Coordinates of C-alpha atoms in Angstrom, one line a residue:
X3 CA 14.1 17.2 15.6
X4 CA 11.4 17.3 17.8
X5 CA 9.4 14.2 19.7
X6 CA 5.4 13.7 19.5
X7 CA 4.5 12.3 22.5
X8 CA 1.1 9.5 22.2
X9 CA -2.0 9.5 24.3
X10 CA -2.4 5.7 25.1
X11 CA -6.4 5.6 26.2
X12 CA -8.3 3.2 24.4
X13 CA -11.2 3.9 22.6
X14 CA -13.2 0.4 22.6
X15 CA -15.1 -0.9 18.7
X16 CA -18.4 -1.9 19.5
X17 CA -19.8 -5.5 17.4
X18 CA -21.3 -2.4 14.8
X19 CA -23.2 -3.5 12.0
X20 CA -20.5 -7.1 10.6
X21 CA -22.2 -7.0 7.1
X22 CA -23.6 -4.3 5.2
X23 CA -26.1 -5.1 2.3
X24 CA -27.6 -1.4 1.3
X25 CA -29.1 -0.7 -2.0
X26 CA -27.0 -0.4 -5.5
X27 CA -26.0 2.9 -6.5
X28 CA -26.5 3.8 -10.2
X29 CA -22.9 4.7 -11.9
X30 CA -22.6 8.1 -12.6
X31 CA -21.1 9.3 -16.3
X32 CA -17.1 9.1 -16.1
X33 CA -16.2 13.2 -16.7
X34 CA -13.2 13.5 -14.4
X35 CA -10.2 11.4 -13.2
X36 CA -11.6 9.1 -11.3
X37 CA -11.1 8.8 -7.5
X38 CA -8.5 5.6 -6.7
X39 CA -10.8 2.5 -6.0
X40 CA -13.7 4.0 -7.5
X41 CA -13.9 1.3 -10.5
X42 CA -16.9 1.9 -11.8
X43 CA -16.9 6.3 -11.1
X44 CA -19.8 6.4 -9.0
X45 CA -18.4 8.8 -6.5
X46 CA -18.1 5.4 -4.0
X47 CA -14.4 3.7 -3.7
X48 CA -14.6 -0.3 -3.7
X49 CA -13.3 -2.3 -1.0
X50 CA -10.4 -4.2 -3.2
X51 CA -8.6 -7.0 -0.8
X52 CA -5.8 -8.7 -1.3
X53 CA -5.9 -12.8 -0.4
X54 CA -2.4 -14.0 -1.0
X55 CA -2.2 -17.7 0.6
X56 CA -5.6 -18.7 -1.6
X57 CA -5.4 -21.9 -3.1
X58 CA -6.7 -22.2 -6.4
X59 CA -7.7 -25.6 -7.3
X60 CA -4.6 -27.8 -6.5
X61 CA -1.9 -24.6 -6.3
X62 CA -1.2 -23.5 -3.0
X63 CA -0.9 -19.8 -2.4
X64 CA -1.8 -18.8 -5.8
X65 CA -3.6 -15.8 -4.7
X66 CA -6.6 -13.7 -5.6
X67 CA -8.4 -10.7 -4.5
X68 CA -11.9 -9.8 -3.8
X69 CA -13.1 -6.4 -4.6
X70 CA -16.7 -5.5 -2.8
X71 CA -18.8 -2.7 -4.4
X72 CA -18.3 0.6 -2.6
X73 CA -22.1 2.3 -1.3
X74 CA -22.9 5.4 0.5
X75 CA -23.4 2.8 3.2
X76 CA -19.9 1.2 3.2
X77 CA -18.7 -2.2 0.7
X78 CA -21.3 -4.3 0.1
X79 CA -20.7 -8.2 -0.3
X80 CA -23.9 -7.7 -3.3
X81 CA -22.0 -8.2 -6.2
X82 CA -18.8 -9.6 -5.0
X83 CA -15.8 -10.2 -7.2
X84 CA -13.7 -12.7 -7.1
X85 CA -10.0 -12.1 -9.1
X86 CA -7.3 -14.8 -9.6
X87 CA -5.0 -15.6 -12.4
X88 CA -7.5 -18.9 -13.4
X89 CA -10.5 -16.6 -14.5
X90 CA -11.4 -16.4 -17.7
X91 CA -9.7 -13.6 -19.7
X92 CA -7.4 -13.1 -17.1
X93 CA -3.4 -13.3 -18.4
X94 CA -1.0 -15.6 -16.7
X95 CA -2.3 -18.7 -15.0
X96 CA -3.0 -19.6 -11.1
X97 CA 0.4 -21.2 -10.1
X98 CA 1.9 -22.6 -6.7
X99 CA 3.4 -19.4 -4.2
X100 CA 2.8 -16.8 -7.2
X101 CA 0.7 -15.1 -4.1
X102 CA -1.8 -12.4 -6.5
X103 CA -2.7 -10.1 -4.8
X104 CA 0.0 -9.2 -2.0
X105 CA 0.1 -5.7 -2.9
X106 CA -2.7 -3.3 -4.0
X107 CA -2.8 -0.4 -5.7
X108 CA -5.1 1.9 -7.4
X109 CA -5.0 5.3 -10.1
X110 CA -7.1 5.8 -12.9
X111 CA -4.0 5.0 -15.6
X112 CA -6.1 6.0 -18.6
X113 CA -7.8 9.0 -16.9
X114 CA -11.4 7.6 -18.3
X115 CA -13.0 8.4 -14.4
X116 CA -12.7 4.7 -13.9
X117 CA -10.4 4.3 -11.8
X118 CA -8.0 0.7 -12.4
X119 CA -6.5 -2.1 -9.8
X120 CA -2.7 -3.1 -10.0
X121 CA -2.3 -6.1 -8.2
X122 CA 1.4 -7.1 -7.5
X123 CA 2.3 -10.9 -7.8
X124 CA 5.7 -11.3 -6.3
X125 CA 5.8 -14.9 -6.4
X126 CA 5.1 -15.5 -10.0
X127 CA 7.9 -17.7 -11.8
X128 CA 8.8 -16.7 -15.3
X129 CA 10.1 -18.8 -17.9
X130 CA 11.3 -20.9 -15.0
X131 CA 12.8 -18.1 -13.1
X132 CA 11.0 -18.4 -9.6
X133 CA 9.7 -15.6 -7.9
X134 CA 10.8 -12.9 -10.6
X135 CA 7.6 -11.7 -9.8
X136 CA 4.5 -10.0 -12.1
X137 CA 2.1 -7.3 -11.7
X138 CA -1.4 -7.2 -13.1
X139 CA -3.5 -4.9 -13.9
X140 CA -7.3 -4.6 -14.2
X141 CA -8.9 -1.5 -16.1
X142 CA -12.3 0.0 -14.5
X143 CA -15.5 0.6 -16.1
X144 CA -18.9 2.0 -16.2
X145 CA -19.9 -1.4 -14.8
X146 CA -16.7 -2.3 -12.4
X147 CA -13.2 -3.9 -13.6
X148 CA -13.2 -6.4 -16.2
X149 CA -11.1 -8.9 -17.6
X150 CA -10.6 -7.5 -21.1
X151 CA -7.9 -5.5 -21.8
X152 CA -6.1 -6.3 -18.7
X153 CA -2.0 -6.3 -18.5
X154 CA 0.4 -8.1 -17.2
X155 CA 4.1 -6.7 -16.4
X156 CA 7.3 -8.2 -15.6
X157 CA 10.7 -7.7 -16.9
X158 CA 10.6 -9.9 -19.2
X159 CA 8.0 -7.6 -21.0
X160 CA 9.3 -5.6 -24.1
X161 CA 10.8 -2.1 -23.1
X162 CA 10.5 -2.9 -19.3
X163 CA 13.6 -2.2 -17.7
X164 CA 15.6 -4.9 -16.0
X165 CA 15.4 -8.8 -16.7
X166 CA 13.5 -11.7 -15.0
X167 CA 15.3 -13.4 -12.7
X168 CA 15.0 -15.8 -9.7
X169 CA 13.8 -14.1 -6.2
X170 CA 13.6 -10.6 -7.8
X171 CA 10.2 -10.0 -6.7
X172 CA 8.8 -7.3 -9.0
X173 CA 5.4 -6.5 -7.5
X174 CA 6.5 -6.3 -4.1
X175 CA 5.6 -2.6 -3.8
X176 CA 3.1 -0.3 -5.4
X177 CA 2.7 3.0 -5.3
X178 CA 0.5 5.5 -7.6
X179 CA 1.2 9.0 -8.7
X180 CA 1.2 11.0 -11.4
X181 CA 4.7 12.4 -11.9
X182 CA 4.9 14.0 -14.9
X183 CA 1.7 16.1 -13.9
X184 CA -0.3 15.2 -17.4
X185 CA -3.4 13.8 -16.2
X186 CA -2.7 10.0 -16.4
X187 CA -1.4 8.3 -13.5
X188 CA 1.8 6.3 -13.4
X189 CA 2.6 3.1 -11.3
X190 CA 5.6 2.8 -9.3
X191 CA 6.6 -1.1 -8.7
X192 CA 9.3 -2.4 -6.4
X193 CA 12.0 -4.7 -7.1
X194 CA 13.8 -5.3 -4.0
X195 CA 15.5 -8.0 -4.0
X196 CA 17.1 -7.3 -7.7
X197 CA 20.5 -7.4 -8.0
X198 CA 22.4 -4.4 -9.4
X199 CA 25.4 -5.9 -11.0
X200 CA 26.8 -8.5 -9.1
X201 CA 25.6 -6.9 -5.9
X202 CA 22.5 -9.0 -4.3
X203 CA 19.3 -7.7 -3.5
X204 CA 20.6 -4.3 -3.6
X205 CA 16.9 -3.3 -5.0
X206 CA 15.5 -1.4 -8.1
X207 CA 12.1 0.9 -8.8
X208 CA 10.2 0.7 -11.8
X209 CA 7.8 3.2 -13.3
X210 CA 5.4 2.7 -15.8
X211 CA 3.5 5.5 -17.0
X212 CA 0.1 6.4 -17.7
X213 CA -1.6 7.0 -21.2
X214 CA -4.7 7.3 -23.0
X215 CA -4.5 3.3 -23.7
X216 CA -3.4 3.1 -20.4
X217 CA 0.0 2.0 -18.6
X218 CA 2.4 2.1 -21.3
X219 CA 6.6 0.7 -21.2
X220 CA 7.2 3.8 -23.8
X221 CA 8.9 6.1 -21.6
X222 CA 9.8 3.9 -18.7
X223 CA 12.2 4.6 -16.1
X224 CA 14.3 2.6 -14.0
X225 CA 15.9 3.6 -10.5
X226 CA 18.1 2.7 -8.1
X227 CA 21.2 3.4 -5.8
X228 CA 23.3 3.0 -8.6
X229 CA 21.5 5.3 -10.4
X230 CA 23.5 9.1 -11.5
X231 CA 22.1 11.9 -9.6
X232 CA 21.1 8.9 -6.5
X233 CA 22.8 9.2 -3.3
X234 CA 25.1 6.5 -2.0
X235 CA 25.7 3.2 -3.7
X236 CA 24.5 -0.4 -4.1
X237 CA 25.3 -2.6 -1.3
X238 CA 24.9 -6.7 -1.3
X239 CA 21.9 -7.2 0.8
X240 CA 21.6 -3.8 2.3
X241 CA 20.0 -1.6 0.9
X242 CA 16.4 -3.4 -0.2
X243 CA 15.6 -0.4 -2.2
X244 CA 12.6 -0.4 -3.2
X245 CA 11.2 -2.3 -0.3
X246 CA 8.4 0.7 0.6
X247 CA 7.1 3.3 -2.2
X248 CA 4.8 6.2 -1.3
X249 CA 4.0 9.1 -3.8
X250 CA 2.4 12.3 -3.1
X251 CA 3.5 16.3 -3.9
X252 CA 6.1 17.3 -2.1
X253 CA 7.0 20.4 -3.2
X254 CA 3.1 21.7 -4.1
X255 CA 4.5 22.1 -7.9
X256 CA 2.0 19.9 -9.4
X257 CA 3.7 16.5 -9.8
X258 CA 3.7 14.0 -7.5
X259 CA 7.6 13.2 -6.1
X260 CA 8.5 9.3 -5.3
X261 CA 9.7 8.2 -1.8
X262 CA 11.2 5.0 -1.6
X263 CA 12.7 2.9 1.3
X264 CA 15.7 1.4 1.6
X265 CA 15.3 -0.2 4.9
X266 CA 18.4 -2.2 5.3
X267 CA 20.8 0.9 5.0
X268 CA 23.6 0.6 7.2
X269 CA 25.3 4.1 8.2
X270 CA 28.5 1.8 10.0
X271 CA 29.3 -1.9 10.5
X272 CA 27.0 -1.8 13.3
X273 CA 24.6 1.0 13.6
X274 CA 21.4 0.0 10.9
X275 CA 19.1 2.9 10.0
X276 CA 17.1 2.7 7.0
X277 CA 16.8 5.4 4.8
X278 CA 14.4 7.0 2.2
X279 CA 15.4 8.8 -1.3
X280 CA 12.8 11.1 -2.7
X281 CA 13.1 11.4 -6.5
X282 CA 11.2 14.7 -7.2
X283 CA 8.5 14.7 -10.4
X284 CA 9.0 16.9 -13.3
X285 CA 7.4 17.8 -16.7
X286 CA 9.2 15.0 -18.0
X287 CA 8.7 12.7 -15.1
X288 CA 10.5 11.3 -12.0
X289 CA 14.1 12.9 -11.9
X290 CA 17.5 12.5 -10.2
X291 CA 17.9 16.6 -9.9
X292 CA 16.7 17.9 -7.0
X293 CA 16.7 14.2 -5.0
X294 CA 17.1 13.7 -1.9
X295 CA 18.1 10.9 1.1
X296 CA 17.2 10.7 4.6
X297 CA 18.6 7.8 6.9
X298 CA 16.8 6.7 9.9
X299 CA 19.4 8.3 12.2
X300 CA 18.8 11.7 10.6
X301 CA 15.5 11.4 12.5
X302 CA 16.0 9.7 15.5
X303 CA 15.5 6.0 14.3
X304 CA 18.3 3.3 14.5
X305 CA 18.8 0.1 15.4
X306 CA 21.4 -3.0 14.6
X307 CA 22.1 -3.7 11.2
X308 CA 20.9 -7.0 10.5
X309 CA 17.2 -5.5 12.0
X310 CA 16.6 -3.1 9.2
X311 CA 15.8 0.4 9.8
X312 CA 13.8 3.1 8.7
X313 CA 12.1 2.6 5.3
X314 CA 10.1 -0.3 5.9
X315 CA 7.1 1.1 5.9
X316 CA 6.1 4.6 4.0
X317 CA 2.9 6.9 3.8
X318 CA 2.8 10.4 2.4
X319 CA -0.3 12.8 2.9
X320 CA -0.6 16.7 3.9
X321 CA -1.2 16.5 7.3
X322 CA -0.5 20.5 8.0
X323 CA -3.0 21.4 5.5
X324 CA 0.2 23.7 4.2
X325 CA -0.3 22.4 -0.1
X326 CA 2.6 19.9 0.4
X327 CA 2.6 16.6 1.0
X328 CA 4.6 15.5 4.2
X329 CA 6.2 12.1 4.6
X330 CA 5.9 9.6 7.8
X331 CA 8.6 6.9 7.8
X332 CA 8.6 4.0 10.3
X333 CA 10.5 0.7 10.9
X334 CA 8.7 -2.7 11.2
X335 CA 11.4 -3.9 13.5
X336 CA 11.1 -1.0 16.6
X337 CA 12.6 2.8 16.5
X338 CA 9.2 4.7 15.7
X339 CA 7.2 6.7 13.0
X340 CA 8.7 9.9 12.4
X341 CA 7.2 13.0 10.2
X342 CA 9.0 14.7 7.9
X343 CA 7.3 18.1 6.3
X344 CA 7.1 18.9 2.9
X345 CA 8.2 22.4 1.8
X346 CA 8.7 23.8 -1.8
X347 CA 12.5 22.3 -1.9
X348 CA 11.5 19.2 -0.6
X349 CA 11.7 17.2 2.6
X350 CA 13.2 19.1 5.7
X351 CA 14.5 16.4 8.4
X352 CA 15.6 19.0 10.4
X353 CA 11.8 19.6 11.4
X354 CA 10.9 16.1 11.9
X355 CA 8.7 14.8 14.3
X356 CA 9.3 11.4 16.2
X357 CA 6.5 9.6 17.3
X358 CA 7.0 6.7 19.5
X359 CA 5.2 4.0 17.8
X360 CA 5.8 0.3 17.3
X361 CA 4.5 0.5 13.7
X362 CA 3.4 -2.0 11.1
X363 CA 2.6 0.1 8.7
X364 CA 0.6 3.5 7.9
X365 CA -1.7 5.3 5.8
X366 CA -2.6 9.2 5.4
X367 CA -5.4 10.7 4.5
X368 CA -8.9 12.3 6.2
X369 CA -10.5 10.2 8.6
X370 CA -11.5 13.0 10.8
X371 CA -13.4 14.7 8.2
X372 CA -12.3 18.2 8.9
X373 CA -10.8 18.6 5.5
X374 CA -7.3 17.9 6.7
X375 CA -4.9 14.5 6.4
X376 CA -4.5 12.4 9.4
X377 CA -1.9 9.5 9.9
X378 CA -3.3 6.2 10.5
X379 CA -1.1 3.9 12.3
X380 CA -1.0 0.2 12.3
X381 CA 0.6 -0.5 15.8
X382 CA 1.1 -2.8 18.9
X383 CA -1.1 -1.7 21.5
X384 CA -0.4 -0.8 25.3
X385 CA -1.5 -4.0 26.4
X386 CA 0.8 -6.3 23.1
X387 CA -1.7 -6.3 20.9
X388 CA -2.7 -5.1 17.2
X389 CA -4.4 -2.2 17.4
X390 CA -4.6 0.8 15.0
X391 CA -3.9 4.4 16.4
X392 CA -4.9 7.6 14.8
X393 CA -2.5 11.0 14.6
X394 CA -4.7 13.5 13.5
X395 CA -3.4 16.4 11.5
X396 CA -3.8 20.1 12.3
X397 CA -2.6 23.4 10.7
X398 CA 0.8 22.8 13.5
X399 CA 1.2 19.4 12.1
X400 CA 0.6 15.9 13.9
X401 CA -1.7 16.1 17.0
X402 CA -2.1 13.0 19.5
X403 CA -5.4 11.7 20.0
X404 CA -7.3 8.9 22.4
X405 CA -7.7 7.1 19.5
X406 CA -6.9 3.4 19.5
X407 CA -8.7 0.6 17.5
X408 CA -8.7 -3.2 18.2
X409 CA -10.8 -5.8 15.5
X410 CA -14.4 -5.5 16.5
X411 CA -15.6 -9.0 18.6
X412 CA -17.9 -10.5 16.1
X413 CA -19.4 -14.2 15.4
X414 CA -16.8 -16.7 14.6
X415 CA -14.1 -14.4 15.9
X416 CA -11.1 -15.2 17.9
X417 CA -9.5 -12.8 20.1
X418 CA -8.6 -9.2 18.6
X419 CA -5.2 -9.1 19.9
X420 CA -3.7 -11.9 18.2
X421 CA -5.7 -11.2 15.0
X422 CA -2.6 -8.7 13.2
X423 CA -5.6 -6.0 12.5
X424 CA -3.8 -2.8 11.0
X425 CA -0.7 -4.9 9.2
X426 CA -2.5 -3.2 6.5
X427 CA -4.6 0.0 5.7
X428 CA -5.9 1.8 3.2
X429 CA -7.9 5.3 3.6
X430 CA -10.8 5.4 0.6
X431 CA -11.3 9.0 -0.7
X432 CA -15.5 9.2 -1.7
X433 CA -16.2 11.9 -3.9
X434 CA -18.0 14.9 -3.5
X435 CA -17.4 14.6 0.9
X436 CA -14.5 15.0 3.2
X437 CA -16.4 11.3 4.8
X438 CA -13.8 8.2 3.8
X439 CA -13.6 4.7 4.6
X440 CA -10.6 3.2 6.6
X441 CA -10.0 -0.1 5.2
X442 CA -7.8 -2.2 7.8
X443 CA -6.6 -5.6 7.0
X444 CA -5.9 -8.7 10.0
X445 CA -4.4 -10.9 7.6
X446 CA -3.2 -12.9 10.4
X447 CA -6.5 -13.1 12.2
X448 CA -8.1 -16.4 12.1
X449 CA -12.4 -16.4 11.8
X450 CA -13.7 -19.5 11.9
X451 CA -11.3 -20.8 13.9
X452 CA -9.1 -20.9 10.6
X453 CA -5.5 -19.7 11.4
X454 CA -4.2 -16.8 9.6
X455 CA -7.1 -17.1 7.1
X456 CA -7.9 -13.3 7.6
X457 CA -10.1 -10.5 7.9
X458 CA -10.7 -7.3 6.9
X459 CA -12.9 -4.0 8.5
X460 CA -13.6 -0.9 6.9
X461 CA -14.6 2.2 9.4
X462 CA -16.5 4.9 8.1
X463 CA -14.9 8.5 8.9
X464 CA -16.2 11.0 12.0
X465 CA -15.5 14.4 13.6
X466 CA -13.3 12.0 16.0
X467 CA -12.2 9.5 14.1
X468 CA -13.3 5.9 12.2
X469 CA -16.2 5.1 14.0
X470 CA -16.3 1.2 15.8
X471 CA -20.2 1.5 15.9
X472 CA -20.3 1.2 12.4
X473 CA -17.3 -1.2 11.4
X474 CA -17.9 -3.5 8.7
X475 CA -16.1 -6.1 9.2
X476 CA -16.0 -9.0 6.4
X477 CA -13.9 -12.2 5.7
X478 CA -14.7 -15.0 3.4
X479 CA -16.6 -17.2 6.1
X480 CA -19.1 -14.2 6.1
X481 CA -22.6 -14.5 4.4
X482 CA -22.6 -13.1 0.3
X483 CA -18.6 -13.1 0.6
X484 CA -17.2 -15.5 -2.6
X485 CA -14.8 -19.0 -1.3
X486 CA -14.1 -20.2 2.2
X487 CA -11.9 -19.4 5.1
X488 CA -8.9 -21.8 5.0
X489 CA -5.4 -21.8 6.8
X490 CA -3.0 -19.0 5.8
X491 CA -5.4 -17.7 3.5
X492 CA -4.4 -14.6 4.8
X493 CA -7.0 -12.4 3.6
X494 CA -6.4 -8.6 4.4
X495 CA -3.7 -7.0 2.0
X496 CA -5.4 -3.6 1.1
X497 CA -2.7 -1.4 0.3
X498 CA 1.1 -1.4 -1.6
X499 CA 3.4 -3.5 0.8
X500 CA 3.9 -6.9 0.0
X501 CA 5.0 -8.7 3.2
X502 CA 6.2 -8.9 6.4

């Protein structure tokens, strides 16, 4: 294993341009799978965000999400969309802690070239079971997402594997990939906290696949440790499996393969690690053959049990510009982001790279624009506080950079440090360019002087990195933007992790 070492100069964000209000852009005919977050397949991904802690009428932390039209300028708040469980059309209904829209996640499931919006909803109750947990899922279209048509899965729903039951939390983690390599992509849901047998929170995945109607339960898959062909076994309120999902190819064979943390893996009474399985794809989708499981300590991360461990936090992107998707792996709780490359057999931890991060979570993809995937960290800064730090990838791998991002100072704004900017991210592919938007959530940052109601900035790519001249940053206190800040709103989920 070898050790990245990280360049700690900070790089400061200017103010930049807070709101940006540029011209429409006329949707282009849907002819190709459509690029995630690009809802309405114009070629420009929307800014979809996650507010968990929004009340809705009298219900506390209901939850919804806004979704801002995606320009060649950046997300617009022209045409803002406003999502909960109480809008018309909408299935389910806005209740007390169901928290829609916690996790994020986007594919185009019915390969239309709109692409769709699952939202998880780990706190939804079900038939009285509390926090079973939900996910819903809005379908794209020449003129955005709309209600009709939309789904809503639990496992409670026919041919879903598993059952509802209290604190399961289905929806806690998305992830998007298309496993079976057919065109349509599947959804990957987390179920962390289900119990496998009589073993507690020992933790389940569940995978839906794609179709031409869309996400289908014909063909649906369950996994977990207790699964043939899955290394180790359940343990009561270890393992967590499930906890972090990240999908990308692996092995360069066409089908994306399925990484999913356990982070509460113990390798002894007293040493904690995490680990990660991947379940390689196949013609016929995920499979056990071939799989795969990594603890923390295999690449340098450890720490006591009871503070989790590796797994916590997942991202996979090619960052050696080799055709296989590589995997970074990090721990919430302290031990650093370590890279594992992919290779035509898989993961090789032997030729991992250990990065000495205190991470919150991560994100790969291009936001460099040299063609090549870069690893977007979510981290604590030199001086405590949140910043966001940028490993650029390179034909050798991971490369340090000068790069380190705090919440631009703005109007209304409290001090960046304190504000959690980069406990979520999301890079946003546009077609026809190697230019993306870094979306980067503060859902603890409090505008208005509102605590913890939340923020969120989107960066537009350069040669060097996202670019603080030209942040975007928005929250709902911010002109054209759809309700009000309020405490513990926490505006800011933009990607698949569900919570802390």
């Amino acid at each position: 294993m070898r050790h990245g070492r990280l360049t700690t100069a900070l790089v400061a964000m200017g103010v930049g341009a807070l709101v940006s209000v540029p011209l429409a852009v006329t949707p282009a005919a849907a002819t190709t799978e459509a690029l995630p977050f690009d809802f309405n397949g114009d070629g420009q991904p929307e800014l979809a965000v996650g507010v968990p802690g929004e009340d809705i009428g009298s219900r506390n932390a209901a939850g919804a999400v806004h979704v801002f039209p995606g320009t060649a300028s950046g997300p617009s708040v022209v045409g803002d969309q406003f999502w909960s469980q109480s809008r018309p059309g909408v299935r389910g209904a806005a209740e007390r802690s169901d928290r829609f829209g916690s996790v994020l996640a986007s594919g185009d499931f019915d390969a239309d070239g709109f692409a769709d919006l699952a939202i998880g909803v780990p706190g939804e109750s079900i038939g009285g079971r509390s926090e079973a947990g939900a996910v819903q899922v809005l379908y794209g279209t020449a003129a955005g997402l709309r209600a009709a048509g939309d789904q809503l899965w639990h496992q409670g729903t026919a041919g879903v594997p598993g059952a509802n039951e209290s604190g399961d939390r289905f929806g806690w983690s998305l992830a998007v990939g298309d496993f079976e390599g057919d065109g349509y992509a599947d959804l990957a849901i987390g179920v962390p906290r289900e119990g496998i047998g009589d073993i507690a929170w020992a933790g389940r995945v569940v995978v839906l696949r794609g179709s031409a109607t869309g996400l289908t339960a014909t063909g649906a898959s369950s996994w977990s440790q207790a699964t043939p062909g899955i290394d180790d076994e359940p343990e009561p309120f270890e393992g967590n499996f499930g906890l972090a999902l990240a999908a990308g190819d692996v092995t360069a064979d066409g089908r994306d393969d399925l990484a999913i943390g356990a982070h509460s893996e113990c390798v002894s009474p007293a040493v904690g690690s995490g680990a990660v399985h991947l379940v390689p794809g196949s013609a016929d989708g995920l499979t056990a053959t071939g799989s795969q499981f990594v603890t923390g300590l295999d690449v340098g991360i450890s720490t006591v049990c009871d503070e989790g461990g590796a797994g916590s936090v997942l991202a996979m992107g090619d960052v050696d510009a080799d055709g296989h998707a590589d995997l970074a792996l990090g721990n919430r709780f302290g031990g650093g982001v370590a890279l594992l490359p992919g290779a035509s057999t898989g993961l090789v931890p032997a030729d991992a790279t250990l990065w000495d991060l205190d991470v919150r979570a991560l994100a790969a993809g291009d936001v460099t624009a040299d063609g090549i995937a870069d690893l977007v960290v979510g981290a604590t800064g030199s001086g405590g506080g949140a910043v966001v730090q940028v490993l650029a990838g390179s034909p050798a791998g991971l490369v340090a950079t000068d790069v380190e991002l705090s919440r631009p100072a703005g109007p209304g704004l409290p001090d960046a440090a304190a504000s959690g900017f980069g406990d979520s991210l999301a890079v946003l592919a546009r077609a026809g360019s190697r230019a993306t938007w870094l979306a980067v959530g503060a859902p603890t940052d409090s505008p208005a002087g509102r605590l913890e109601a939340g923020t969120v900035t989107a960066l537009p790519s350069t040669a060097v990195g996202p670019d603080p001249a030209a942040a975007v940053v928005l929250h709902q206190g911010t002109a054209g933007v759809k309700g009000a800040p309020e405490r513990f709103d926490a505006l800011g989920r933009v990607a698949g992790y569900g919570g802390p």
